[in-house]
Amino acid sequence: MVRVCPTSQSDAAESSSFLKVDPRKKQITIMDPSTNQTPSAASQKRAGANHIPPKMFTFDAAFPPDASQAEVCAGTVAEVIQSVVNGADGCIFCFGHSKLGKSYTMIGRDDSLQTLGIIPCAISWLFKLINERKEKTGARFSVRVSAVEVWGKEENLKDLLSEVATGSLQDGQSPGVYLCEDPICGMQLQNQSELRAPTPEKAAWFLDAAIAARHSSQWSNTTEEEHRNSHMLFTLHIYQYRMEKTSKGGMSGGRSRLHLLDLGSCDVKALGGGGGKSRENSSPSSAPLCLSLSALGNVILALVNGSKHIPYK
Ligand SMILES: Nc1ncnc2c1ncn2[C@@H]1O[C@H](COP(=O)(O)OP(=O)(O)OP(=O)(O)O)[C@@H](O)[C@H]1O
């Protein structure tokens, strides 16, 4: 899916000369701006000689600059939530360079209901669907929340809910969150706090607490680079149980997870095409450490195909 971020009025005229979004056809067309101006016949002839045909890309959804948060949430969340309540794991994240609106899309602003992002929307929809399922099937559900930040060049891990869980600052003595290779499930985060959220309000409260505990929110002198290298992994763990109707009775059920990621910016020097200012200005030492979109695609493909080797870096 692709969301085109809004631009200033002066830039909007420029971008409409080379970019067209068709939400109905779920297509983005990129045109050569020189062929879209109204040139004189002579220059038209000249341009015709070097005419670059428009390039069209089709997505699962295409959201134009004026798409509302509600439209983006409806287009992204509904299907994933259904799968998660049906027992599969799901993940939603935004990828793009700096100041594109990734955090706005994932978290949004809490000044009005219209500006809430995907994570608060997913919390609300998840509980709504769970309540429907409870009524329909009699299944029992329990929702837990965890939140971890990956920050800095060293990719430090921080349990964003440990303070809420223990009521005190992490003492530095406890092992904290760490990564561990599981022979069956692959690389897993271990030891993060997983807190019970019986209501959507409680889950939303944990989200607020996690955002406030982020390294990038806590220190007023956080540099632009530190902000770029801060990623939040907010996970809703859904446990469900059902009484078996067989004569033997017993319980069946399991756990599924919905991972909602607010990634920092993903400017990579080597990434070709359409660069933002930050990419042009960044020195090799300040270049963020994240993968390019195509490298991330390879990681996802390897995970989906169950490959033994996952090309993390
Ligand atoms: N669709 C939108 N409508 C209104 N405001 C938006 C929209 N998208 C982004 N913004 C605003 O643009 C600014 C930058 O957005 P945001 O911080 O979400 O970008 P980002 O991609 O997460 O940046 P970074 O990579 O630096 O973390 C914010 O002030 C945000 O509120």
Tab-separated table of C-alpha atoms and ligand atoms in Angstrom:
chain	number	residue	atom	x	y	z
A	1	MET	CA	0.000	0.000	0.000
A	2	VAL	CA	1.190	3.524	-0.570
A	3	ARG	CA	0.230	6.831	1.081
A	4	VAL	CA	1.329	10.035	-0.621
A	5	CYS	CA	2.130	12.670	1.985
A	6	PRO	CA	0.590	16.136	1.700
A	7	THR	CA	2.823	18.948	0.452
A	8	SER	CA	2.696	22.723	0.706
A	9	GLN	CA	0.478	24.482	-1.848
A	10	SER	CA	3.448	25.581	-3.950
A	11	ASP	CA	4.904	22.041	-3.995
A	12	ALA	CA	1.456	20.542	-4.704
A	13	ALA	CA	1.338	22.193	-8.137
A	14	GLU	CA	4.797	20.852	-8.912
A	15	SER	CA	4.057	17.317	-7.713
A	16	SER	CA	0.795	17.149	-9.667
A	17	SER	CA	2.880	17.693	-12.805
A	18	PHE	CA	4.656	14.369	-12.357
A	19	LEU	CA	2.579	12.321	-9.906
A	20	LYS	CA	-0.982	11.065	-10.260
A	21	VAL	CA	-2.746	8.940	-7.622
A	22	ASP	CA	-5.801	6.921	-8.597
A	23	PRO	CA	-7.291	5.477	-5.370
A	24	ARG	CA	-10.011	3.587	-7.268
A	25	LYS	CA	-7.565	1.742	-9.510
A	26	LYS	CA	-5.016	1.640	-6.641
A	27	GLN	CA	-2.439	3.064	-9.012
A	28	ILE	CA	0.308	5.672	-8.945
A	29	THR	CA	1.539	7.128	-12.210
A	30	ILE	CA	4.854	8.933	-12.421
A	31	MET	CA	5.249	11.172	-15.456
A	32	ASP	CA	8.112	13.066	-16.980
A	33	PRO	CA	7.319	16.645	-15.798
A	34	SER	CA	8.730	18.189	-18.983
A	35	THR	CA	6.084	16.466	-21.125
A	36	ASN	CA	3.265	17.751	-18.931
A	37	GLN	CA	3.967	21.459	-19.397
A	38	THR	CA	2.340	23.278	-22.287
A	39	PRO	CA	5.337	23.853	-24.507
A	40	SER	CA	5.524	25.571	-27.855
A	41	ALA	CA	5.218	23.366	-30.933
A	42	ALA	CA	8.986	23.478	-31.485
A	43	SER	CA	9.891	22.537	-27.943
A	44	GLN	CA	7.137	19.896	-28.027
A	45	LYS	CA	8.904	18.358	-30.994
A	46	ARG	CA	12.207	18.469	-29.092
A	47	ALA	CA	10.615	16.950	-25.974
A	48	GLY	CA	8.956	14.305	-28.130
A	49	ALA	CA	12.362	13.078	-29.196
A	50	ASN	CA	13.327	12.362	-25.547
A	51	HIS	CA	9.841	11.453	-24.405
A	52	ILE	CA	9.888	9.177	-21.365
A	53	PRO	CA	6.660	7.185	-21.110
A	54	PRO	CA	4.756	7.420	-17.784
A	55	LYS	CA	5.457	4.661	-15.296
A	56	MET	CA	2.499	3.104	-13.585
A	57	PHE	CA	2.617	1.158	-10.306
A	58	THR	CA	-0.292	-0.799	-8.836
A	59	PHE	CA	-0.646	-1.397	-5.093
A	60	ASP	CA	-3.109	-3.088	-2.747
A	61	ALA	CA	-4.257	0.448	-1.918
A	62	ALA	CA	-3.177	3.968	-2.917
A	63	PHE	CA	-4.005	6.881	-0.619
A	64	PRO	CA	-3.758	10.403	-2.117
A	65	PRO	CA	-2.394	13.374	-0.114
A	66	ASP	CA	-5.889	14.384	1.021
A	67	ALA	CA	-6.810	10.885	2.343
A	68	SER	CA	-8.063	11.032	5.924
A	69	GLN	CA	-6.612	9.014	8.777
A	70	ALA	CA	-9.921	7.103	8.912
A	71	GLU	CA	-9.595	6.087	5.246
A	72	VAL	CA	-6.019	4.912	5.765
A	73	CYS	CA	-6.983	2.991	8.931
A	74	ALA	CA	-9.982	1.350	7.261
A	75	GLY	CA	-7.829	0.305	4.304
A	76	THR	CA	-5.003	-1.150	6.366
A	77	VAL	CA	-6.326	-2.411	9.686
A	78	ALA	CA	-9.564	-4.300	9.026
A	79	GLU	CA	-8.166	-7.326	7.181
A	80	VAL	CA	-5.156	-7.741	9.477
A	81	ILE	CA	-7.309	-7.592	12.635
A	82	GLN	CA	-9.611	-10.292	11.209
A	83	SER	CA	-6.618	-12.582	10.599
A	84	VAL	CA	-5.178	-11.923	14.056
A	85	VAL	CA	-8.475	-12.763	15.766
A	86	ASN	CA	-8.601	-15.888	13.563
A	87	GLY	CA	-5.275	-16.927	15.103
A	88	ALA	CA	-2.587	-15.662	12.686
A	89	ASP	CA	0.167	-13.193	13.564
A	90	GLY	CA	0.008	-9.806	11.841
A	91	CYS	CA	2.228	-6.784	11.427
A	92	ILE	CA	1.618	-3.224	10.223
A	93	PHE	CA	4.355	-0.645	9.668
A	94	CYS	CA	5.217	2.385	7.537
A	95	PHE	CA	8.459	2.711	5.651
A	96	GLY	CA	9.906	5.855	4.121
A	97	HIS	CA	12.363	8.680	4.500
A	98	SER	CA	12.345	11.424	7.102
A	99	LYS	CA	9.291	13.619	7.788
A	100	LEU	CA	7.044	11.706	5.407
A	101	GLY	CA	4.325	11.157	8.003
A	102	LYS	CA	5.189	7.643	9.199
A	103	SER	CA	4.548	8.427	12.871
A	104	TYR	CA	1.515	10.489	11.900
A	105	THR	CA	0.134	7.469	10.041
A	106	MET	CA	0.966	4.925	12.759
A	107	ILE	CA	0.284	6.959	15.918
A	108	GLY	CA	-1.361	10.160	14.693
A	109	ARG	CA	-2.239	13.074	16.936
A	110	ASP	CA	-4.653	12.936	19.859
A	111	ASP	CA	-6.149	16.418	19.363
A	112	SER	CA	-9.218	14.907	17.660
A	113	LEU	CA	-10.682	11.526	16.738
A	114	GLN	CA	-10.046	12.341	13.062
A	115	THR	CA	-6.288	12.544	13.545
A	116	LEU	CA	-5.775	9.279	15.451
A	117	GLY	CA	-3.477	6.873	13.658
A	118	ILE	CA	-3.357	3.170	12.907
A	119	ILE	CA	-2.257	1.961	16.381
A	120	PRO	CA	-5.117	3.554	18.384
A	121	CYS	CA	-7.511	2.544	15.605
A	122	ALA	CA	-6.245	-1.073	15.682
A	123	ILE	CA	-6.718	-1.197	19.473
A	124	SER	CA	-10.307	-0.013	19.187
A	125	TRP	CA	-11.173	-2.352	16.292
A	126	LEU	CA	-9.506	-5.333	17.912
A	127	PHE	CA	-11.595	-5.069	21.081
A	128	LYS	CA	-14.741	-4.509	19.019
A	129	LEU	CA	-14.097	-7.668	17.006
A	130	ILE	CA	-13.213	-9.647	20.142
A	131	ASN	CA	-16.535	-8.652	21.743
A	132	GLU	CA	-18.408	-9.772	18.618
A	133	ARG	CA	-16.537	-13.103	18.634
A	134	LYS	CA	-17.214	-13.616	22.336
A	135	GLU	CA	-20.939	-13.195	21.737
A	136	LYS	CA	-20.979	-15.397	18.624
A	137	THR	CA	-18.747	-18.279	19.695
A	138	GLY	CA	-18.494	-18.045	23.466
A	139	ALA	CA	-14.700	-17.997	23.189
A	140	ARG	CA	-12.735	-16.330	25.971
A	141	PHE	CA	-10.158	-13.709	25.140
A	142	SER	CA	-7.358	-12.068	27.023
A	143	VAL	CA	-5.319	-9.197	25.553
A	144	ARG	CA	-1.824	-8.263	26.695
A	145	VAL	CA	0.402	-5.445	25.544
A	146	SER	CA	4.163	-5.126	25.204
A	147	ALA	CA	6.254	-2.249	23.846
A	148	VAL	CA	9.953	-2.189	23.035
A	149	GLU	CA	12.119	0.550	21.557
A	150	VAL	CA	15.182	-0.094	19.395
A	151	TRP	CA	17.287	3.050	19.565
A	152	GLY	CA	20.693	4.469	18.714
A	153	LYS	CA	23.537	3.274	16.560
A	154	GLU	CA	24.121	0.294	18.852
A	155	GLU	CA	20.478	-0.691	18.392
A	156	ASN	CA	19.856	-0.737	22.153
A	157	LEU	CA	16.656	-2.397	23.325
A	158	LYS	CA	14.418	-0.708	25.884
A	159	ASP	CA	11.329	-2.176	27.526
A	160	LEU	CA	8.950	0.784	27.294
A	161	LEU	CA	6.491	-0.678	29.805
A	162	SER	CA	8.943	-1.873	32.471
A	163	GLU	CA	8.417	1.283	34.515
A	164	VAL	CA	4.654	0.796	34.440
A	165	ALA	CA	5.087	-2.919	35.261
A	166	THR	CA	7.363	-2.436	38.250
A	167	GLY	CA	6.446	1.094	39.244
A	168	SER	CA	10.109	2.081	39.206
A	169	LEU	CA	12.886	2.813	36.742
A	170	GLN	CA	14.711	-0.186	35.270
A	171	ASP	CA	17.517	-0.837	37.769
A	172	GLY	CA	20.174	-1.859	35.269
A	173	GLN	CA	20.689	-5.117	37.209
A	174	SER	CA	17.845	-7.003	35.566
A	175	PRO	CA	18.641	-8.549	32.158
A	176	GLY	CA	16.009	-6.336	30.483
A	177	VAL	CA	14.880	-7.150	26.953
A	178	TYR	CA	17.195	-9.235	24.810
A	179	LEU	CA	17.178	-11.079	21.503
A	180	CYS	CA	17.377	-14.848	21.540
A	181	GLU	CA	17.537	-17.361	18.699
A	182	ASP	CA	14.721	-19.872	19.087
A	183	PRO	CA	15.318	-23.129	17.155
A	184	ILE	CA	11.683	-23.220	16.010
A	185	CYS	CA	10.506	-19.609	15.878
A	186	GLY	CA	13.803	-17.953	14.871
A	187	MET	CA	15.014	-14.700	16.438
A	188	GLN	CA	12.703	-13.655	19.290
A	189	LEU	CA	12.552	-10.749	21.728
A	190	GLN	CA	12.691	-12.064	25.289
A	191	ASN	CA	11.832	-10.753	28.718
A	192	GLN	CA	9.772	-7.692	27.779
A	193	SER	CA	6.890	-6.753	30.101
A	194	GLU	CA	3.570	-8.068	28.858
A	195	LEU	CA	0.737	-6.274	30.637
A	196	ARG	CA	-2.912	-7.259	30.744
A	197	ALA	CA	-5.265	-4.866	28.973
A	198	PRO	CA	-8.865	-5.855	29.752
A	199	THR	CA	-10.286	-2.820	27.935
A	200	PRO	CA	-9.331	-0.710	24.881
A	201	GLU	CA	-8.872	2.256	27.247
A	202	LYS	CA	-6.233	0.366	29.211
A	203	ALA	CA	-4.413	-0.669	26.006
A	204	ALA	CA	-4.499	2.961	24.801
A	205	TRP	CA	-3.130	4.047	28.184
A	206	PHE	CA	-0.215	1.625	27.757
A	207	LEU	CA	0.382	3.081	24.295
A	208	ASP	CA	0.627	6.586	25.783
A	209	ALA	CA	2.970	5.321	28.510
A	210	ALA	CA	5.165	3.584	25.917
A	211	ILE	CA	5.388	6.700	23.722
A	212	ALA	CA	6.303	8.815	26.766
A	213	ALA	CA	9.024	6.336	27.788
A	214	ARG	CA	10.719	6.381	24.368
A	215	HIS	CA	14.317	7.527	24.426
A	216	SER	CA	13.464	10.087	21.750
A	217	SER	CA	10.579	11.556	23.817
A	218	GLN	CA	12.348	11.588	27.175
A	219	TRP	CA	15.371	13.728	26.414
A	220	SER	CA	14.766	17.223	25.157
A	221	ASN	CA	18.280	17.286	23.651
A	222	THR	CA	17.671	14.232	21.449
A	223	THR	CA	19.429	14.875	18.165
A	224	GLU	CA	17.738	14.538	14.807
A	225	GLU	CA	19.903	11.460	14.224
A	226	GLU	CA	18.808	9.816	17.500
A	227	HIS	CA	15.196	10.545	16.587
A	228	ARG	CA	15.688	8.907	13.193
A	229	ASN	CA	17.228	5.830	14.804
A	230	SER	CA	14.374	5.234	17.247
A	231	HIS	CA	11.876	2.506	16.403
A	232	MET	CA	8.924	1.406	18.553
A	233	LEU	CA	7.525	-2.143	18.451
A	234	PHE	CA	4.068	-2.086	20.029
A	235	THR	CA	2.530	-5.564	20.251
A	236	LEU	CA	-0.966	-6.724	21.141
A	237	HIS	CA	-0.911	-10.375	22.291
A	238	ILE	CA	-4.287	-12.063	21.919
A	239	TYR	CA	-4.920	-15.249	23.897
A	240	GLN	CA	-8.122	-17.121	23.176
A	241	TYR	CA	-9.654	-20.219	24.717
A	242	ARG	CA	-12.748	-22.197	23.873
A	243	MET	CA	-14.454	-25.087	25.658
A	244	GLU	CA	-14.538	-28.130	23.353
A	245	LYS	CA	-18.024	-29.441	22.610
A	246	THR	CA	-16.798	-33.070	22.435
A	247	SER	CA	-17.803	-35.574	25.122
A	248	LYS	CA	-14.277	-35.381	26.548
A	249	GLY	CA	-14.607	-31.650	27.053
A	250	GLY	CA	-11.342	-29.769	27.463
A	251	MET	CA	-10.084	-26.443	26.178
A	252	SER	CA	-8.583	-25.369	22.856
A	253	GLY	CA	-7.012	-22.090	21.911
A	254	GLY	CA	-3.766	-20.298	21.437
A	255	ARG	CA	-2.001	-16.993	21.047
A	256	SER	CA	-1.669	-14.622	18.106
A	257	ARG	CA	0.082	-11.279	17.952
A	258	LEU	CA	-0.460	-7.991	16.196
A	259	HIS	CA	2.814	-6.075	15.848
A	260	LEU	CA	2.410	-2.355	15.179
A	261	LEU	CA	5.711	-0.657	14.369
A	262	ASP	CA	6.553	3.025	14.378
A	263	LEU	CA	9.841	2.999	12.502
A	264	GLY	CA	12.292	5.870	12.497
A	265	SER	CA	13.274	7.260	9.155
A	266	CYS	CA	14.720	4.904	6.643
A	267	ASP	CA	17.076	7.044	4.605
A	268	VAL	CA	19.787	4.893	3.202
A	269	LYS	CA	22.598	6.549	1.284
A	270	ALA	CA	22.792	3.738	-1.214
A	271	LEU	CA	19.069	3.893	-1.927
A	272	GLY	CA	18.627	5.253	-5.448
A	273	GLY	CA	16.054	7.761	-6.739
A	274	GLY	CA	14.019	10.695	-5.330
A	275	GLY	CA	16.089	11.743	-2.318
A	276	GLY	CA	15.030	14.084	0.458
A	277	LYS	CA	17.227	16.831	1.884
A	278	SER	CA	18.256	14.705	4.838
A	279	ARG	CA	19.760	12.053	2.597
A	280	GLU	CA	21.785	14.553	0.620
A	281	ASN	CA	23.133	16.137	3.814
A	282	SER	CA	23.862	13.030	5.807
A	283	SER	CA	27.476	12.000	6.210
A	284	PRO	CA	28.319	8.270	6.155
A	285	SER	CA	28.681	8.328	9.951
A	286	SER	CA	25.227	9.844	10.423
A	287	ALA	CA	23.499	7.618	7.872
A	288	PRO	CA	20.793	5.586	9.611
A	289	LEU	CA	21.425	1.908	10.006
A	290	CYS	CA	18.157	0.604	8.699
A	291	LEU	CA	17.700	-1.564	5.657
A	292	SER	CA	16.590	-0.272	2.289
A	293	LEU	CA	13.026	-1.121	1.257
A	294	SER	CA	14.232	-3.785	-1.197
A	295	ALA	CA	16.462	-5.378	1.496
A	296	LEU	CA	13.511	-5.337	3.890
A	297	GLY	CA	11.444	-7.008	1.162
A	298	ASN	CA	14.037	-9.807	1.035
A	299	VAL	CA	13.789	-10.265	4.823
A	300	ILE	CA	9.988	-10.502	4.661
A	301	LEU	CA	10.157	-12.940	1.726
A	302	ALA	CA	12.641	-15.133	3.606
A	303	LEU	CA	10.393	-15.140	6.706
A	304	VAL	CA	7.258	-15.917	4.705
A	305	ASN	CA	9.020	-18.733	2.807
A	306	GLY	CA	10.431	-20.170	6.043
A	307	SER	CA	14.028	-19.814	4.770
A	308	LYS	CA	16.814	-20.940	7.077
A	309	HIS	CA	18.846	-17.820	6.345
A	310	ILE	CA	17.171	-14.492	7.075
A	311	PRO	CA	19.180	-11.648	5.504
A	312	TYR	CA	18.830	-9.212	8.432
A	313	LYS	CA	21.823	-7.067	7.499
B	1	LIG	N1	-1.261	13.253	6.221
B	1	LIG	C1	-0.871	14.231	7.089
B	1	LIG	N2	-1.746	15.172	7.483
B	1	LIG	C2	-1.383	16.138	8.356
B	1	LIG	N3	-0.145	16.272	8.870
B	1	LIG	C3	0.762	15.376	8.511
B	1	LIG	C4	0.466	14.309	7.602
B	1	LIG	N4	1.559	13.567	7.427
B	1	LIG	C5	2.511	14.145	8.180
B	1	LIG	N5	2.039	15.216	8.833
B	1	LIG	C6	2.814	16.091	9.741
B	1	LIG	O1	4.137	16.183	9.196
B	1	LIG	C7	5.110	16.171	10.245
B	1	LIG	C8	6.110	15.032	10.047
B	1	LIG	O2	5.420	13.808	10.179
B	1	LIG	P1	6.002	12.581	11.008
B	1	LIG	O3	6.738	13.016	12.226
B	1	LIG	O4	4.880	11.623	11.181
B	1	LIG	O5	7.059	12.045	9.942
B	1	LIG	P2	8.007	10.767	10.087
B	1	LIG	O6	8.052	10.170	8.714
B	1	LIG	O7	7.569	9.886	11.193
B	1	LIG	O8	9.376	11.476	10.423
B	1	LIG	P3	10.715	10.832	11.071
B	1	LIG	O9	11.211	9.822	10.084
B	1	LIG	O10	11.632	11.996	11.202
B	1	LIG	O11	10.313	10.200	12.372
B	1	LIG	C9	4.345	16.044	11.564
B	1	LIG	O12	4.191	17.329	12.122
B	1	LIG	C10	2.989	15.480	11.132
B	1	LIG	O13	1.957	15.867	12.025
